[in-house]
């Protein structure tokens, strides 16, 4: 073993490529970043993407991601990063994006030449010039066709973990097969962003892992294998183009000689299978046991967590295979109305100040005197409510035009956590602990309500790079399994990682108030959804 083994996590996200290395004591040893727009302006991306005039088609050039890897490694070399100490690499990729290798591409990958940049050697490898990414929403027709072929939205959810979504890769592949048939025909292999970057590192086609593979509407999430029915409904000859999905902790290969000669990696440096960014964030926050949940309060709010018995739903959330537990699952629920909606309330009734906002929470009581609000500033994903507007209900369930300013503040926070509790139950999540992350997680008053609504302790994590960190953890985990020659539980591999701070214990009286309120919330939500 090396004297100071390092585990490297790469994070190929929508806007940047990051590298984060940890040592065996879980210290972050180095971090590097390449920003796509600023550092690679020749690709003319905005926020890392190209958008069609109508905004529906959103793509990135695959060469951008290759050029970013060149630049990242050059920056690490210039900073004298000790490549020789890296024993294992894993990575995270924005979910759902797809890359199409043309026939014959594999031969180029296996024979990469150390004297030429990756970008120059891989320019002609792609059969589809523009890679569709997760922000694309141009495949509604393909989604409806998949649901029709498989017996409806709930049937697709039961099989693949999610109803048909425009950004999910199978529907993107179906569109490419229909609109660019000769390019599809000329495709030897289809990769996700995660498996694509891993392929560049091993100089061969790297497998898709079961966790990121769950974001395609193609995998039977229980069998953890492609569903032949879903493949048949998507495009011909797809199984051969995808390769079989593999367990997330498995080895993709060893690093290609290119990186040994050019950067000084050791030839036996192991590349662990890469995964999606949400799965890697789950690993970065070390959520493994069923009931361990994270709530990220950001531009969009996200709740995700580990679970053993998934309940796929056609109307809310996604179920993915777990990236850390071969027999487990993760669920994820996304809200469009997150920070911007809370800020709107803060600006309207709390003088634009978080301090005033917190004071308003402190002056009001759990349950808000029976007042319930729905703040749909943006079309909502969970539950799907397209019509924007604010809906306020008094304690007798009658609609009211306004709440008192303090009650308005409490209503926007309580409503969000009641909704999270309701919908997380629907997909099979029963939180035992919550890890709060994201911008608004520094507001104590907000976390108090989170803890009381769910009735569980809240921990806080300041982890802006949780996907890159999770990738580094997964490198360590995969390497531990490989070294032991057997699967080692993720929690055991993470035993010496620094603990999270336990911030808030639930107040059981407040929790009882919310348990009652939840029943009314559910009924009122149905009224709002059908308005
Ligand atoms: C998840 C999703 C995004 C992407 C981009 O379903 O679409 O979170 O993974 O980060």
PDB file of C-alpha atoms in Angstrom, residues 96-240:
ATOM      1  CA  UNK A  96     -29.571  11.444 -17.501  1.00  0.00           C
ATOM      2  CA  UNK A  97     -27.175  12.983 -20.115  1.00  0.00           C
ATOM      3  CA  UNK A  98     -26.158  10.602 -22.909  1.00  0.00           C
ATOM      4  CA  UNK A  99     -23.118  10.239 -25.167  1.00  0.00           C
ATOM      5  CA  UNK A 100     -23.104   8.262 -28.426  1.00  0.00           C
ATOM      6  CA  UNK A 101     -19.856   6.563 -29.479  1.00  0.00           C
ATOM      7  CA  UNK A 102     -19.715   5.806 -33.202  1.00  0.00           C
ATOM      8  CA  UNK A 103     -18.817   2.402 -34.582  1.00  0.00           C
ATOM      9  CA  UNK A 104     -15.075   1.843 -34.199  1.00  0.00           C
ATOM     10  CA  UNK A 105     -14.680   4.298 -31.301  1.00  0.00           C
ATOM     11  CA  UNK A 106     -13.561   1.597 -28.896  1.00  0.00           C
ATOM     12  CA  UNK A 107     -10.413   0.939 -30.905  1.00  0.00           C
ATOM     13  CA  UNK A 108      -9.393   4.595 -30.483  1.00  0.00           C
ATOM     14  CA  UNK A 109     -10.113   4.551 -26.752  1.00  0.00           C
ATOM     15  CA  UNK A 110      -7.971   1.492 -26.139  1.00  0.00           C
ATOM     16  CA  UNK A 111      -4.988   2.950 -27.986  1.00  0.00           C
ATOM     17  CA  UNK A 112      -4.849   6.509 -26.598  1.00  0.00           C
ATOM     18  CA  UNK A 113      -1.457   8.074 -27.317  1.00  0.00           C
ATOM     19  CA  UNK A 114       0.263   9.917 -24.476  1.00  0.00           C
ATOM     20  CA  UNK A 115       1.691  12.665 -26.729  1.00  0.00           C
ATOM     21  CA  UNK A 116      -1.709  13.969 -27.872  1.00  0.00           C
ATOM     22  CA  UNK A 117      -4.464  15.580 -25.791  1.00  0.00           C
ATOM     23  CA  UNK A 118      -7.611  13.562 -25.118  1.00  0.00           C
ATOM     24  CA  UNK A 119      -9.638  16.179 -26.909  1.00  0.00           C
ATOM     25  CA  UNK A 120      -7.611  15.874 -30.121  1.00  0.00           C
ATOM     26  CA  UNK A 121      -7.735  12.084 -30.060  1.00  0.00           C
ATOM     27  CA  UNK A 122     -11.450  11.749 -29.390  1.00  0.00           C
ATOM     28  CA  UNK A 123     -12.839  14.456 -31.703  1.00  0.00           C
ATOM     29  CA  UNK A 124     -14.259  11.994 -34.214  1.00  0.00           C
ATOM     30  CA  UNK A 125     -15.605   9.404 -31.799  1.00  0.00           C
ATOM     31  CA  UNK A 126     -19.182  10.621 -31.560  1.00  0.00           C
ATOM     32  CA  UNK A 127     -22.087   9.578 -33.764  1.00  0.00           C
ATOM     33  CA  UNK A 128     -24.379  12.214 -32.226  1.00  0.00           C
ATOM     34  CA  UNK A 129     -22.794  15.666 -32.047  1.00  0.00           C
ATOM     35  CA  UNK A 130     -24.982  17.162 -29.319  1.00  0.00           C
ATOM     36  CA  UNK A 131     -25.505  15.197 -26.116  1.00  0.00           C
ATOM     37  CA  UNK A 132     -28.978  15.684 -24.615  1.00  0.00           C
ATOM     38  CA  UNK A 133     -28.789  16.502 -20.896  1.00  0.00           C
ATOM     39  CA  UNK A 134     -31.155  16.538 -17.928  1.00  0.00           C
ATOM     40  CA  UNK A 135     -32.526  20.016 -18.680  1.00  0.00           C
ATOM     41  CA  UNK A 136     -33.974  18.785 -21.986  1.00  0.00           C
ATOM     42  CA  UNK A 137     -37.753  18.519 -22.096  1.00  0.00           C
ATOM     43  CA  UNK A 138     -38.294  17.818 -25.788  1.00  0.00           C
ATOM     44  CA  UNK A 139     -39.351  14.157 -25.517  1.00  0.00           C
ATOM     45  CA  UNK A 140     -42.962  14.320 -24.336  1.00  0.00           C
ATOM     46  CA  UNK A 141     -44.110  12.255 -27.346  1.00  0.00           C
ATOM     47  CA  UNK A 142     -41.584   9.507 -26.507  1.00  0.00           C
ATOM     48  CA  UNK A 143     -42.680   9.529 -22.840  1.00  0.00           C
ATOM     49  CA  UNK A 144     -46.319   9.053 -23.767  1.00  0.00           C
ATOM     50  CA  UNK A 145     -45.347   6.280 -26.190  1.00  0.00           C
ATOM     51  CA  UNK A 146     -43.360   4.440 -23.496  1.00  0.00           C
ATOM     52  CA  UNK A 147     -46.246   4.708 -21.036  1.00  0.00           C
ATOM     53  CA  UNK A 148     -48.663   3.453 -23.679  1.00  0.00           C
ATOM     54  CA  UNK A 149     -46.387   0.506 -24.509  1.00  0.00           C
ATOM     55  CA  UNK A 150     -45.861  -0.503 -20.867  1.00  0.00           C
ATOM     56  CA  UNK A 151     -49.403  -0.044 -19.561  1.00  0.00           C
ATOM     57  CA  UNK A 152     -49.500   3.511 -18.201  1.00  0.00           C
ATOM     58  CA  UNK A 153     -47.522   5.884 -15.984  1.00  0.00           C
ATOM     59  CA  UNK A 154     -47.859   3.819 -12.804  1.00  0.00           C
ATOM     60  CA  UNK A 155     -46.737   0.668 -14.647  1.00  0.00           C
ATOM     61  CA  UNK A 156     -43.605   2.486 -15.880  1.00  0.00           C
ATOM     62  CA  UNK A 157     -42.976   3.711 -12.316  1.00  0.00           C
ATOM     63  CA  UNK A 158     -43.467   0.226 -10.852  1.00  0.00           C
ATOM     64  CA  UNK A 159     -41.004  -1.241 -13.332  1.00  0.00           C
ATOM     65  CA  UNK A 160     -38.335   1.484 -13.638  1.00  0.00           C
ATOM     66  CA  UNK A 161     -38.763   3.511 -10.418  1.00  0.00           C
ATOM     67  CA  UNK A 162     -40.168   6.638 -12.096  1.00  0.00           C
ATOM     68  CA  UNK A 163     -42.966   7.406 -14.521  1.00  0.00           C
ATOM     69  CA  UNK A 164     -41.724   8.444 -17.958  1.00  0.00           C
ATOM     70  CA  UNK A 165     -39.835  11.734 -17.651  1.00  0.00           C
ATOM     71  CA  UNK A 166     -38.630  13.830 -20.584  1.00  0.00           C
ATOM     72  CA  UNK A 167     -35.062  14.044 -19.275  1.00  0.00           C
ATOM     73  CA  UNK A 168     -34.748  10.300 -18.568  1.00  0.00           C
ATOM     74  CA  UNK A 169     -32.260   8.784 -20.979  1.00  0.00           C
ATOM     75  CA  UNK A 170     -34.416   6.091 -22.592  1.00  0.00           C
ATOM     76  CA  UNK A 171     -36.815   8.714 -23.901  1.00  0.00           C
ATOM     77  CA  UNK A 172     -33.869  10.739 -25.211  1.00  0.00           C
ATOM     78  CA  UNK A 173     -32.503   7.651 -26.957  1.00  0.00           C
ATOM     79  CA  UNK A 174     -35.918   6.980 -28.491  1.00  0.00           C
ATOM     80  CA  UNK A 175     -35.969  10.523 -29.884  1.00  0.00           C
ATOM     81  CA  UNK A 176     -32.479  10.146 -31.354  1.00  0.00           C
ATOM     82  CA  UNK A 177     -33.438   6.850 -32.946  1.00  0.00           C
ATOM     83  CA  UNK A 178     -36.497   8.510 -34.509  1.00  0.00           C
ATOM     84  CA  UNK A 179     -34.958  11.824 -35.571  1.00  0.00           C
ATOM     85  CA  UNK A 180     -31.383  10.750 -36.422  1.00  0.00           C
ATOM     86  CA  UNK A 181     -31.831   7.126 -37.562  1.00  0.00           C
ATOM     87  CA  UNK A 182     -28.526   6.845 -39.406  1.00  0.00           C
ATOM     88  CA  UNK A 183     -26.614   8.299 -36.447  1.00  0.00           C
ATOM     89  CA  UNK A 184     -28.323   5.803 -34.144  1.00  0.00           C
ATOM     90  CA  UNK A 185     -27.451   3.014 -36.552  1.00  0.00           C
ATOM     91  CA  UNK A 186     -23.817   4.182 -36.526  1.00  0.00           C
ATOM     92  CA  UNK A 187     -23.702   4.091 -32.692  1.00  0.00           C
ATOM     93  CA  UNK A 188     -21.588   1.358 -31.112  1.00  0.00           C
ATOM     94  CA  UNK A 189     -22.124   2.337 -27.489  1.00  0.00           C
ATOM     95  CA  UNK A 190     -24.276   4.735 -25.469  1.00  0.00           C
ATOM     96  CA  UNK A 191     -22.856   6.097 -22.226  1.00  0.00           C
ATOM     97  CA  UNK A 192     -24.225   8.248 -19.420  1.00  0.00           C
ATOM     98  CA  UNK A 193     -22.089  11.237 -18.387  1.00  0.00           C
ATOM     99  CA  UNK A 194     -20.845   9.157 -15.454  1.00  0.00           C
ATOM    100  CA  UNK A 195     -19.810   6.108 -17.491  1.00  0.00           C
ATOM    101  CA  UNK A 196     -18.451   8.374 -20.240  1.00  0.00           C
ATOM    102  CA  UNK A 197     -15.838   9.992 -17.991  1.00  0.00           C
ATOM    103  CA  UNK A 198     -14.956   6.573 -16.564  1.00  0.00           C
ATOM    104  CA  UNK A 199     -14.548   5.294 -20.162  1.00  0.00           C
ATOM    105  CA  UNK A 200     -12.037   8.057 -20.900  1.00  0.00           C
ATOM    106  CA  UNK A 201     -10.043   7.029 -17.815  1.00  0.00           C
ATOM    107  CA  UNK A 202      -9.902   3.297 -18.495  1.00  0.00           C
ATOM    108  CA  UNK A 203      -9.595   3.726 -22.262  1.00  0.00           C
ATOM    109  CA  UNK A 204     -12.484   1.369 -22.929  1.00  0.00           C
ATOM    110  CA  UNK A 205     -16.250   1.281 -22.518  1.00  0.00           C
ATOM    111  CA  UNK A 206     -16.994   1.555 -18.790  1.00  0.00           C
ATOM    112  CA  UNK A 207     -20.252   0.074 -17.524  1.00  0.00           C
ATOM    113  CA  UNK A 208     -23.259   2.073 -16.340  1.00  0.00           C
ATOM    114  CA  UNK A 209     -23.885   1.519 -12.619  1.00  0.00           C
ATOM    115  CA  UNK A 210     -27.324   0.463 -11.395  1.00  0.00           C
ATOM    116  CA  UNK A 211     -27.899   3.697  -9.490  1.00  0.00           C
ATOM    117  CA  UNK A 212     -27.351   6.132 -12.377  1.00  0.00           C
ATOM    118  CA  UNK A 213     -28.905   3.498 -14.657  1.00  0.00           C
ATOM    119  CA  UNK A 214     -32.132   3.969 -12.677  1.00  0.00           C
ATOM    120  CA  UNK A 215     -32.489   7.432 -14.262  1.00  0.00           C
ATOM    121  CA  UNK A 216     -33.188   6.070 -17.730  1.00  0.00           C
ATOM    122  CA  UNK A 217     -36.727   4.571 -17.600  1.00  0.00           C
ATOM    123  CA  UNK A 218     -35.052   1.405 -18.922  1.00  0.00           C
ATOM    124  CA  UNK A 219     -33.982  -0.595 -15.879  1.00  0.00           C
ATOM    125  CA  UNK A 220     -36.085  -2.982 -13.849  1.00  0.00           C
ATOM    126  CA  UNK A 221     -35.187  -1.471 -10.474  1.00  0.00           C
ATOM    127  CA  UNK A 222     -35.830  -4.716  -8.594  1.00  0.00           C
ATOM    128  CA  UNK A 223     -33.931  -7.035 -10.948  1.00  0.00           C
ATOM    129  CA  UNK A 224     -31.270  -4.298 -11.446  1.00  0.00           C
ATOM    130  CA  UNK A 225     -31.068  -5.280 -15.096  1.00  0.00           C
ATOM    131  CA  UNK A 226     -32.406  -3.675 -18.289  1.00  0.00           C
ATOM    132  CA  UNK A 227     -36.054  -4.465 -18.822  1.00  0.00           C
ATOM    133  CA  UNK A 228     -36.417  -6.082 -22.245  1.00  0.00           C
ATOM    134  CA  UNK A 229     -39.932  -4.620 -22.502  1.00  0.00           C
ATOM    135  CA  UNK A 230     -38.649  -1.104 -21.882  1.00  0.00           C
ATOM    136  CA  UNK A 231     -35.729  -1.577 -24.284  1.00  0.00           C
ATOM    137  CA  UNK A 232     -38.060  -2.875 -26.993  1.00  0.00           C
ATOM    138  CA  UNK A 233     -40.365   0.115 -26.542  1.00  0.00           C
ATOM    139  CA  UNK A 234     -37.411   2.507 -26.857  1.00  0.00           C
ATOM    140  CA  UNK A 235     -35.123   1.608 -29.782  1.00  0.00           C
ATOM    141  CA  UNK A 236     -33.873  -1.510 -31.588  1.00  0.00           C
ATOM    142  CA  UNK A 237     -30.552  -3.117 -30.686  1.00  0.00           C
ATOM    143  CA  UNK A 238     -30.330  -1.175 -27.437  1.00  0.00           C
ATOM    144  CA  UNK A 239     -29.035  -3.854 -25.032  1.00  0.00           C
ATOM    145  CA  UNK A 240     -25.833  -4.267 -27.042  1.00  0.00           C
TER     146      UNK A 240
END
